[in-house]
Amino acid sequence: MSNYFYVAPEQLIKDRAEFAQKGIARGRSIVAAIYDVGVVMVAENPSASLYKISEIYDRIAFAGVGKYNEFDRLREAGIRWADGTGYTYSREDVDARALANFYAQHLGDMFTEGQKPLEVEIMVAQLGNKFRPTKLYRIAYEGTISDEADFAVLGGDAVTIKGRFADLEVGHLSLSQTLQNAVAALAGPDRQLPVGDLEVGVLEDRGDRRTFARLDDEQIARLLT
């Protein structure tokens, strides 16, 4: 006969939260910020092929920290959701708020009902147009959505980095200045991040339908100087 051990719901939720937080804390942080004509997302990521920042749809980008295979599956699911919604209705019906709700539901279900919570924290960014504003949504491991006003930080050291960035950033500045502030906030006072360790993606109107672009090392170096 099997023995079943009772665990109080409060303790179970606490244990799951601590488990997820430990996994997220092992990942390097990401800063996303609205600048004068777009959105920039900056990650400390020395890998040349395992991206933390990616395009989801015409005006929507994704970023994730924590366990790579878990947030990359979320990225793929988001692309399928966006493509399906755009095909069924119209491309204008795909918006970041609905995508954030889709992610929040999945993360919440995994946190409460899955064998283990996902060790991830993700962000959905939307470049505004005449129909919708520019938005940043941060979705936590348990499914909580935060609507961030001007910038957001993901990762285990988010509170410290957010404080550094807030001290540097005032208003929506140029891409160059915003990128410099984001890199300084990620690095802190005791480090210097080489260009090769930075992953940078931007959402900006360029006259085409798609607005996402991934900056290469030469472009990043030029903006930082």
Coordinates of N, CA and C in Angstrom, one line a residue:
M1 N 0.9 -1.2 0.0 CA 0.0 0.0 0.0 C 0.9 1.2 0.0
S2 N 0.6 2.2 -0.9 CA 1.4 3.4 -1.0 C 1.1 4.4 0.1
N3 N 2.1 5.1 0.5 CA 2.0 6.1 1.6 C 2.0 7.5 0.9
Y4 N 1.0 8.3 1.2 CA 0.9 9.6 0.7 C 1.2 10.7 1.7
F5 N 2.1 11.6 1.4 CA 2.5 12.6 2.3 C 1.8 13.9 2.1
Y6 N 1.2 14.5 3.1 CA 0.4 15.7 2.9 C 1.4 16.9 3.0
V7 N 1.2 17.8 2.0 CA 2.0 19.1 2.0 C 1.0 20.2 1.9
A8 N 1.1 21.1 2.8 CA 0.2 22.3 2.9 C 0.3 23.0 1.6
P9 N -0.9 23.5 1.0 CA -0.8 24.2 -0.3 C 0.1 25.4 -0.2
E10 N 0.1 26.1 0.9 CA 1.0 27.3 1.0 C 2.5 26.9 0.9
Q11 N 2.9 25.8 1.5 CA 4.2 25.3 1.4 C 4.6 24.8 0.0
L12 N 3.6 24.2 -0.7 CA 3.8 23.7 -2.0 C 4.1 24.9 -3.0
I13 N 3.3 25.9 -2.9 CA 3.4 27.1 -3.7 C 4.8 27.8 -3.5
K14 N 5.1 27.8 -2.2 CA 6.4 28.5 -1.8 C 7.6 27.7 -2.4
D15 N 7.5 26.3 -2.3 CA 8.6 25.5 -2.8 C 8.7 25.6 -4.3
R16 N 7.6 25.7 -5.0 CA 7.6 25.8 -6.5 C 8.2 27.2 -6.9
A17 N 7.8 28.2 -6.1 CA 8.3 29.6 -6.5 C 9.8 29.6 -6.3
E18 N 10.3 29.0 -5.2 CA 11.8 29.0 -4.9 C 12.5 28.3 -6.0
F19 N 11.9 27.1 -6.4 CA 12.5 26.3 -7.5 C 12.7 27.1 -8.8
A20 N 11.6 27.8 -9.2 CA 11.6 28.6 -10.4 C 12.6 29.8 -10.3
Q21 N 12.6 30.4 -9.2 CA 13.4 31.6 -9.0 C 14.9 31.3 -9.0
K22 N 15.3 30.1 -8.5 CA 16.7 29.7 -8.6 C 17.1 29.4 -10.0
G23 N 16.2 28.8 -10.8 CA 16.6 28.6 -12.2 C 16.7 29.9 -13.0
I24 N 15.8 30.9 -12.7 CA 15.9 32.2 -13.4 C 17.1 32.9 -13.0
A25 N 17.5 32.9 -11.7 CA 18.6 33.6 -11.2 C 20.0 33.2 -11.9
R26 N 20.0 32.0 -12.4 CA 21.2 31.5 -13.0 C 21.4 32.1 -14.4
G27 N 20.4 32.7 -15.0 CA 20.5 33.3 -16.3 C 20.9 34.8 -16.2
R28 N 21.6 35.2 -17.3 CA 22.0 36.6 -17.3 C 20.8 37.5 -17.7
S29 N 20.8 38.7 -17.2 CA 19.6 39.6 -17.3 C 19.5 40.2 -18.7
I30 N 18.3 40.8 -18.9 CA 17.9 41.5 -20.2 C 17.2 42.8 -19.8
V31 N 17.6 43.8 -20.5 CA 16.9 45.1 -20.4 C 16.2 45.5 -21.7
A32 N 15.0 45.9 -21.5 CA 14.2 46.4 -22.7 C 13.7 47.8 -22.4
A33 N 13.8 48.7 -23.3 CA 13.5 50.1 -23.1 C 12.9 50.7 -24.4
I34 N 11.9 51.6 -24.1 CA 11.4 52.4 -25.2 C 12.3 53.6 -25.5
Y35 N 12.7 53.8 -26.7 CA 13.5 55.0 -27.1 C 12.6 55.9 -28.0
D36 N 13.2 56.9 -28.5 CA 12.3 57.9 -29.1 C 11.5 57.4 -30.3
V37 N 12.0 56.4 -31.0 CA 11.2 56.0 -32.2 C 11.0 54.4 -32.2
G38 N 11.3 53.8 -31.1 CA 11.2 52.3 -31.1 C 11.4 51.7 -29.8
V39 N 11.7 50.4 -29.8 CA 12.0 49.6 -28.6 C 13.3 48.9 -28.8
V40 N 14.2 48.9 -27.8 CA 15.5 48.2 -27.9 C 15.5 47.2 -26.8
M41 N 16.0 46.0 -27.1 CA 16.1 44.9 -26.1 C 17.6 44.5 -26.1
V42 N 18.2 44.4 -24.9 CA 19.6 44.2 -24.7 C 19.8 43.1 -23.8
A43 N 20.6 42.1 -24.2 CA 20.9 40.9 -23.3 C 22.4 40.7 -23.3
E44 N 22.9 40.3 -22.1 CA 24.2 39.8 -22.0 C 24.2 38.3 -22.4
N45 N 24.8 38.0 -23.6 CA 24.7 36.7 -24.2 C 25.9 36.4 -25.1
P46 N 26.9 35.7 -24.6 CA 28.1 35.5 -25.4 C 27.8 34.5 -26.5
S47 N 26.7 33.7 -26.5 CA 26.5 32.8 -27.6 C 26.1 33.5 -28.9
A48 N 26.6 32.9 -30.0 CA 26.4 33.5 -31.3 C 25.1 32.9 -32.0
S49 N 24.6 31.9 -31.4 CA 23.4 31.2 -32.1 C 22.2 30.9 -31.1
L50 N 22.4 30.9 -29.8 CA 21.3 30.6 -28.9 C 20.8 32.0 -28.5
Y51 N 19.8 32.4 -29.2 CA 19.3 33.8 -29.0 C 18.3 33.9 -27.8
K52 N 18.4 35.0 -27.1 CA 17.4 35.3 -26.0 C 16.3 36.2 -26.5
I53 N 16.6 36.9 -27.6 CA 15.7 37.9 -28.2 C 15.4 37.6 -29.6
S54 N 14.1 37.6 -29.9 CA 13.6 37.1 -31.2 C 12.4 37.9 -31.7
E55 N 12.1 37.8 -33.0 CA 10.9 38.3 -33.5 C 9.8 37.3 -33.4
I56 N 8.6 37.8 -33.0 CA 7.4 37.0 -33.0 C 6.5 37.3 -34.2
Y57 N 6.3 38.6 -34.5 CA 5.4 39.0 -35.5 C 5.8 40.3 -36.1
D58 N 5.0 40.9 -36.9 CA 5.4 42.2 -37.6 C 5.9 43.2 -36.7
R59 N 5.2 43.5 -35.6 CA 5.6 44.6 -34.6 C 5.8 44.1 -33.2
I60 N 6.1 42.8 -33.1 CA 6.2 42.2 -31.7 C 7.5 41.4 -31.6
A61 N 8.1 41.6 -30.5 CA 9.4 40.8 -30.2 C 9.2 40.1 -28.9
F62 N 10.1 39.2 -28.7 CA 10.1 38.3 -27.5 C 11.5 38.3 -26.9
A63 N 11.6 38.2 -25.5 CA 12.8 38.0 -24.8 C 12.6 37.0 -23.7
G64 N 13.6 36.2 -23.4 CA 13.4 35.3 -22.3 C 14.7 35.0 -21.5
V65 N 14.6 34.8 -20.2 CA 15.7 34.4 -19.4 C 15.4 33.1 -18.6
G66 N 16.4 32.4 -18.2 CA 16.2 31.2 -17.4 C 16.6 30.0 -18.2
K67 N 15.9 29.0 -18.2 CA 16.2 27.7 -18.9 C 15.9 27.9 -20.4
Y68 N 17.0 27.8 -21.2 CA 16.8 28.1 -22.6 C 15.8 27.3 -23.3
N69 N 15.9 25.9 -23.1 CA 14.9 25.1 -23.9 C 13.5 25.4 -23.5
E70 N 13.2 25.9 -22.3 CA 11.8 26.1 -21.9 C 11.4 27.5 -22.5
F71 N 12.2 28.5 -22.5 CA 11.6 29.8 -23.0 C 11.7 29.8 -24.6
D72 N 12.6 28.9 -25.2 CA 12.5 28.8 -26.6 C 11.3 28.1 -27.1
R73 N 10.8 27.1 -26.3 CA 9.5 26.5 -26.7 C 8.4 27.5 -26.6
L74 N 8.4 28.4 -25.6 CA 7.4 29.4 -25.5 C 7.5 30.4 -26.7
R75 N 8.7 30.7 -27.1 CA 8.9 31.6 -28.3 C 8.2 30.9 -29.5
E76 N 8.4 29.6 -29.7 CA 7.9 28.9 -30.9 C 6.3 28.9 -30.8
A77 N 5.8 28.6 -29.6 CA 4.4 28.6 -29.4 C 3.8 30.0 -29.6
G78 N 4.5 31.0 -29.3 CA 4.0 32.4 -29.5 C 3.9 32.7 -31.0
I79 N 4.9 32.2 -31.8 CA 4.9 32.4 -33.2 C 3.7 31.7 -33.9
R80 N 3.5 30.5 -33.4 CA 2.3 29.7 -34.0 C 1.0 30.4 -33.6
W81 N 0.9 30.9 -32.4 CA -0.3 31.6 -32.0 C -0.5 32.9 -32.8
A82 N 0.6 33.6 -33.0 CA 0.5 34.9 -33.8 C 0.1 34.6 -35.3
D83 N 0.8 33.6 -35.8 CA 0.5 33.2 -37.2 C -1.0 32.8 -37.4
G84 N -1.4 31.9 -36.4 CA -2.8 31.4 -36.5 C -3.8 32.5 -36.3
T85 N -3.6 33.5 -35.4 CA -4.5 34.6 -35.2 C -4.5 35.5 -36.4
G86 N -3.3 35.8 -37.0 CA -3.3 36.7 -38.1 C -4.0 36.0 -39.4
Y87 N -3.8 34.7 -39.5 CA -4.4 34.0 -40.7 C -6.0 34.0 -40.5
T88 N -6.4 33.7 -39.3 CA -7.9 33.5 -39.0 C -8.6 34.8 -39.1
Y89 N -8.0 35.9 -38.6 CA -8.7 37.2 -38.5 C -7.9 38.1 -39.5
S90 N -7.0 38.9 -39.0 CA -6.2 39.8 -39.8 C -4.9 40.1 -39.1
R91 N -3.9 40.6 -39.8 CA -2.6 40.8 -39.1 C -2.7 41.9 -38.1
E92 N -3.7 42.8 -38.2 CA -3.9 43.9 -37.3 C -4.5 43.4 -35.9
D93 N -5.0 42.2 -36.0 CA -5.6 41.6 -34.7 C -4.6 41.0 -33.8
V94 N -3.4 40.9 -34.3 CA -2.3 40.3 -33.5 C -1.7 41.4 -32.6
D95 N -1.9 41.3 -31.3 CA -1.3 42.4 -30.4 C -0.7 41.7 -29.2
A96 N 0.2 42.5 -28.6 CA 1.1 42.0 -27.6 C 0.3 41.7 -26.3
R97 N -0.8 42.4 -26.0 CA -1.5 42.1 -24.8 C -2.2 40.7 -24.9
A98 N -2.7 40.4 -26.0 CA -3.4 39.1 -26.2 C -2.3 38.0 -26.1
L99 N -1.1 38.2 -26.7 CA 0.0 37.2 -26.6 C 0.5 37.1 -25.2
A100 N 0.6 38.2 -24.5 CA 1.0 38.1 -23.1 C 0.0 37.3 -22.2
N101 N -1.3 37.4 -22.5 CA -2.3 36.7 -21.8 C -2.2 35.2 -22.2
F102 N -1.9 34.9 -23.4 CA -1.7 33.5 -23.8 C -0.5 32.9 -23.1
Y103 N 0.6 33.6 -23.0 CA 1.8 33.1 -22.2 C 1.4 33.0 -20.7
A104 N 0.7 34.0 -20.2 CA 0.4 34.0 -18.7 C -0.4 32.8 -18.4
Q105 N -1.4 32.4 -19.2 CA -2.2 31.3 -18.9 C -1.4 30.0 -18.9
H106 N -0.5 29.9 -19.9 CA 0.3 28.6 -20.0 C 1.3 28.6 -18.8
L107 N 1.9 29.6 -18.4 CA 2.9 29.6 -17.3 C 2.1 29.4 -16.0
G108 N 0.9 30.0 -15.8 CA 0.2 29.8 -14.6 C -0.3 28.3 -14.5
D109 N -0.7 27.7 -15.6 CA -1.1 26.3 -15.5 C 0.1 25.4 -15.2
M110 N 1.2 25.7 -15.7 CA 2.4 24.9 -15.4 C 2.8 25.0 -14.0
F111 N 2.7 26.3 -13.5 CA 3.1 26.5 -12.1 C 2.2 25.8 -11.1
T112 N 0.9 25.7 -11.3 CA 0.0 25.1 -10.4 C -0.3 23.7 -10.6
E113 N -0.2 23.2 -11.9 CA -0.7 21.9 -12.2 C 0.4 21.0 -12.8
G114 N 1.5 21.6 -13.3 CA 2.5 20.8 -14.0 C 3.4 20.0 -13.0
Q115 N 4.2 19.1 -13.5 CA 5.1 18.4 -12.6 C 6.1 19.3 -12.0
K116 N 6.5 20.4 -12.7 CA 7.4 21.4 -12.1 C 7.1 22.7 -12.8
P117 N 7.3 23.8 -12.2 CA 7.1 25.1 -12.9 C 8.2 25.4 -13.9
L118 N 7.9 26.2 -14.9 CA 8.9 26.6 -15.9 C 9.9 27.5 -15.2
E119 N 11.2 27.3 -15.4 CA 12.2 28.2 -14.9 C 12.5 29.3 -15.8
V120 N 11.5 30.1 -16.1 CA 11.7 31.2 -17.1 C 11.0 32.5 -16.6
E121 N 11.4 33.6 -17.2 CA 10.8 34.9 -17.1 C 10.8 35.4 -18.5
I122 N 9.7 35.9 -19.0 CA 9.7 36.3 -20.4 C 9.1 37.7 -20.6
M123 N 9.4 38.3 -21.7 CA 8.9 39.7 -22.1 C 8.4 39.7 -23.5
V124 N 7.3 40.4 -23.7 CA 6.7 40.7 -25.0 C 6.7 42.2 -25.2
A125 N 7.3 42.6 -26.3 CA 7.4 44.0 -26.6 C 6.6 44.3 -27.9
Q126 N 5.9 45.4 -28.0 CA 5.1 45.8 -29.1 C 5.5 47.2 -29.6
L127 N 5.8 47.4 -30.8 CA 6.0 48.7 -31.4 C 4.7 49.3 -31.8
G128 N 4.4 50.5 -31.3 CA 3.1 51.1 -31.5 C 2.9 51.6 -32.9
N129 N 1.6 51.8 -33.2 CA 1.2 52.4 -34.5 C 0.0 53.3 -34.2
K130 N -0.7 53.7 -35.3 CA -1.9 54.6 -35.1 C -3.0 53.8 -34.4
F131 N -3.0 52.5 -34.3 CA -4.0 51.7 -33.6 C -3.7 51.3 -32.2
R132 N -2.4 51.1 -31.9 CA -2.0 50.6 -30.6 C -0.8 51.3 -30.1
P133 N -0.6 51.5 -28.8 CA 0.6 52.1 -28.2 C 1.8 51.2 -28.2
T134 N 3.0 51.7 -28.0 CA 4.1 50.9 -27.8 C 4.0 50.3 -26.3
K135 N 4.3 49.0 -26.2 CA 4.0 48.4 -24.9 C 5.2 47.4 -24.6
L136 N 5.4 47.2 -23.3 CA 6.3 46.2 -22.7 C 5.5 45.4 -21.7
Y137 N 5.4 44.1 -21.9 CA 4.8 43.2 -20.9 C 5.8 42.2 -20.4
R138 N 5.9 42.2 -19.1 CA 6.8 41.2 -18.4 C 5.9 40.1 -17.8
I139 N 6.2 38.8 -18.1 CA 5.4 37.7 -17.6 C 6.3 36.8 -16.7
A140 N 5.9 36.7 -15.5 CA 6.7 35.9 -14.5 C 6.4 34.4 -14.6
Y141 N 7.2 33.7 -13.9 CA 7.2 32.2 -14.0 C 5.8 31.6 -13.5
E142 N 5.1 32.4 -12.7 CA 3.8 31.9 -12.2 C 2.6 32.4 -13.0
G143 N 2.9 33.2 -14.0 CA 1.9 33.7 -14.9 C 1.4 35.2 -14.6
T144 N 2.1 35.9 -13.7 CA 1.7 37.3 -13.5 C 2.2 38.2 -14.6
I145 N 1.3 39.0 -15.1 CA 1.7 40.0 -16.1 C 1.9 41.4 -15.5
S146 N 3.0 42.0 -15.9 CA 3.3 43.4 -15.5 C 3.4 44.2 -16.7
D147 N 2.6 45.3 -16.8 CA 2.6 46.3 -17.8 C 3.6 47.3 -17.5
E148 N 4.8 47.3 -18.1 CA 5.9 48.2 -17.8 C 5.8 49.5 -18.6
A149 N 6.0 50.6 -18.0 CA 5.7 51.9 -18.6 C 6.8 52.2 -19.7
D150 N 8.0 52.3 -19.3 CA 9.1 52.8 -20.1 C 10.2 51.8 -20.3
F151 N 10.5 51.0 -19.4 CA 11.5 50.0 -19.5 C 11.2 48.8 -18.6
A152 N 11.9 47.7 -18.8 CA 11.7 46.5 -18.0 C 13.0 45.7 -17.9
V153 N 13.1 44.9 -16.9 CA 14.3 44.1 -16.7 C 13.9 42.7 -16.3
L154 N 14.5 41.7 -17.0 CA 14.3 40.3 -16.6 C 15.6 39.8 -16.0
G155 N 15.4 38.7 -15.2 CA 16.5 38.0 -14.6 C 16.6 38.1 -13.1
G156 N 17.6 37.3 -12.6 CA 17.7 37.2 -11.2 C 18.2 38.5 -10.5
D157 N 19.0 39.3 -11.2 CA 19.5 40.5 -10.6 C 18.7 41.7 -11.1
A158 N 17.4 41.5 -11.4 CA 16.6 42.5 -12.0 C 16.4 43.8 -11.2
V159 N 16.3 43.6 -9.9 CA 16.0 44.8 -9.0 C 17.2 45.7 -9.0
T160 N 18.4 45.2 -8.9 CA 19.6 46.0 -8.9 C 19.8 46.7 -10.3
I161 N 19.7 45.9 -11.4 CA 19.8 46.5 -12.7 C 18.8 47.6 -13.0
K162 N 17.5 47.3 -12.6 CA 16.5 48.3 -12.8 C 16.8 49.6 -12.1
G163 N 17.3 49.5 -10.9 CA 17.7 50.7 -10.2 C 18.8 51.5 -10.9
R164 N 19.8 50.8 -11.4 CA 20.9 51.4 -12.2 C 20.3 52.1 -13.4
F165 N 19.5 51.4 -14.1 CA 18.9 52.0 -15.4 C 18.1 53.2 -15.1
A166 N 17.3 53.1 -14.0 CA 16.4 54.3 -13.7 C 17.2 55.5 -13.3
D167 N 18.4 55.3 -12.8 CA 19.3 56.4 -12.4 C 19.8 57.1 -13.7
L168 N 20.0 56.3 -14.8 CA 20.6 56.8 -16.0 C 19.6 57.3 -17.0
E169 N 18.5 56.7 -17.0 CA 17.5 57.0 -18.1 C 16.4 58.0 -17.7
V170 N 16.3 59.1 -18.4 CA 15.2 60.0 -18.2 C 14.5 60.3 -19.5
G171 N 13.3 59.9 -19.6 CA 12.6 60.1 -20.9 C 13.0 59.1 -22.0
H172 N 12.4 59.3 -23.1 CA 12.7 58.4 -24.3 C 13.8 59.1 -25.1
L173 N 15.0 58.6 -24.9 CA 16.2 59.1 -25.6 C 16.4 58.5 -26.9
S174 N 17.5 58.8 -27.5 CA 17.9 58.2 -28.8 C 18.2 56.7 -28.6
L175 N 18.3 56.0 -29.7 CA 18.7 54.6 -29.6 C 20.1 54.4 -29.1
S176 N 21.0 55.3 -29.5 CA 22.4 55.2 -29.1 C 22.5 55.4 -27.5
Q177 N 21.9 56.5 -27.0 CA 21.9 56.8 -25.6 C 21.2 55.7 -24.8
T178 N 20.1 55.2 -25.3 CA 19.4 54.2 -24.5 C 20.2 52.9 -24.5
L179 N 20.8 52.6 -25.6 CA 21.6 51.4 -25.6 C 22.8 51.5 -24.6
Q180 N 23.5 52.7 -24.6 CA 24.6 52.9 -23.7 C 24.1 52.8 -22.3
N181 N 23.0 53.3 -21.9 CA 22.5 53.2 -20.6 C 22.1 51.8 -20.2
A182 N 21.5 51.0 -21.1 CA 21.2 49.6 -20.9 C 22.4 48.8 -20.6
V183 N 23.5 49.0 -21.4 CA 24.7 48.2 -21.3 C 25.4 48.6 -19.9
A184 N 25.4 49.9 -19.6 CA 26.0 50.3 -18.3 C 25.2 49.7 -17.1
A185 N 23.9 49.6 -17.2 CA 23.1 49.0 -16.2 C 23.3 47.5 -16.0
L186 N 23.5 46.8 -17.2 CA 23.8 45.4 -17.1 C 25.1 45.1 -16.5
A187 N 26.1 45.9 -16.9 CA 27.5 45.7 -16.5 C 27.7 46.1 -15.1
G188 N 27.1 47.2 -14.6 CA 27.4 47.6 -13.3 C 28.7 48.4 -13.2
P189 N 29.1 48.9 -12.0 CA 30.2 49.8 -11.9 C 31.6 49.1 -12.0
D190 N 31.6 47.7 -11.9 CA 32.8 47.0 -11.7 C 33.2 46.1 -13.0
R191 N 32.3 46.2 -14.0 CA 32.6 45.4 -15.2 C 32.5 46.2 -16.5
Q192 N 33.1 45.7 -17.5 CA 32.9 46.3 -18.9 C 32.5 45.1 -19.8
L193 N 31.3 45.3 -20.4 CA 30.8 44.2 -21.3 C 31.4 44.4 -22.7
P194 N 32.1 43.4 -23.2 CA 32.6 43.5 -24.6 C 31.4 43.4 -25.6
V195 N 31.6 44.0 -26.7 CA 30.5 44.0 -27.7 C 30.1 42.6 -28.1
G196 N 31.1 41.7 -28.2 CA 30.8 40.3 -28.6 C 29.9 39.6 -27.6
D197 N 29.8 40.1 -26.4 CA 28.9 39.4 -25.4 C 27.5 40.1 -25.3
L198 N 27.2 40.9 -26.3 CA 25.9 41.6 -26.2 C 25.0 41.1 -27.4
E199 N 23.8 40.9 -27.1 CA 22.7 40.6 -28.1 C 21.7 41.7 -28.0
V200 N 21.5 42.3 -29.2 CA 20.6 43.5 -29.2 C 19.6 43.4 -30.4
G201 N 18.4 43.5 -30.0 CA 17.3 43.6 -31.0 C 16.5 44.8 -30.9
V202 N 16.0 45.4 -32.0 CA 15.2 46.6 -32.0 C 13.9 46.4 -32.8
L203 N 12.9 47.1 -32.4 CA 11.7 47.3 -33.1 C 11.6 48.7 -33.6
E204 N 11.6 48.9 -34.9 CA 11.6 50.3 -35.4 C 11.0 50.3 -36.8
D205 N 10.1 51.3 -37.1 CA 9.6 51.4 -38.4 C 10.6 51.8 -39.4
R206 N 10.7 51.0 -40.5 CA 11.6 51.3 -41.6 C 10.9 51.4 -42.9
G207 N 9.6 51.5 -42.9 CA 8.9 51.6 -44.2 C 8.4 50.2 -44.7
D208 N 8.8 49.2 -43.9 CA 8.3 47.8 -44.3 C 7.3 47.3 -43.3
R209 N 6.7 46.1 -43.6 CA 5.7 45.6 -42.7 C 6.4 45.1 -41.4
R210 N 7.6 44.4 -41.6 CA 8.3 43.9 -40.4 C 9.2 45.0 -39.8
T211 N 9.3 45.0 -38.5 CA 10.0 46.1 -37.8 C 11.1 45.6 -37.0
F212 N 11.3 44.3 -36.8 CA 12.4 43.8 -35.9 C 13.7 43.7 -36.7
A213 N 14.7 44.0 -36.0 CA 16.1 43.9 -36.6 C 17.0 43.5 -35.5
R214 N 18.0 42.6 -35.8 CA 19.0 42.1 -34.9 C 20.3 42.9 -35.2
L215 N 20.9 43.6 -34.3 CA 22.1 44.4 -34.6 C 23.3 43.5 -34.5
D216 N 24.2 43.7 -35.5 CA 25.5 42.9 -35.4 C 26.5 43.7 -34.6
D217 N 27.7 43.1 -34.4 CA 28.7 43.7 -33.6 C 29.2 45.1 -34.0
E218 N 29.3 45.2 -35.3 CA 29.7 46.5 -35.9 C 28.7 47.6 -35.6
Q219 N 27.4 47.3 -35.8 CA 26.3 48.3 -35.5 C 26.3 48.6 -34.0
I220 N 26.4 47.6 -33.1 CA 26.4 47.8 -31.7 C 27.6 48.7 -31.3
A221 N 28.8 48.4 -31.8 CA 30.0 49.2 -31.4 C 29.8 50.7 -31.9
R222 N 29.2 50.9 -33.0 CA 29.0 52.2 -33.5 C 28.1 53.0 -32.6
L223 N 27.0 52.4 -32.2 CA 26.0 53.0 -31.3 C 26.6 53.3 -29.9
L224 N 27.5 52.4 -29.5 CA 28.0 52.6 -28.1 C 29.1 53.7 -28.1
T225 N 29.6 54.1 -29.2 CA 30.6 55.1 -29.2 C 30.1 56.5 -29.8

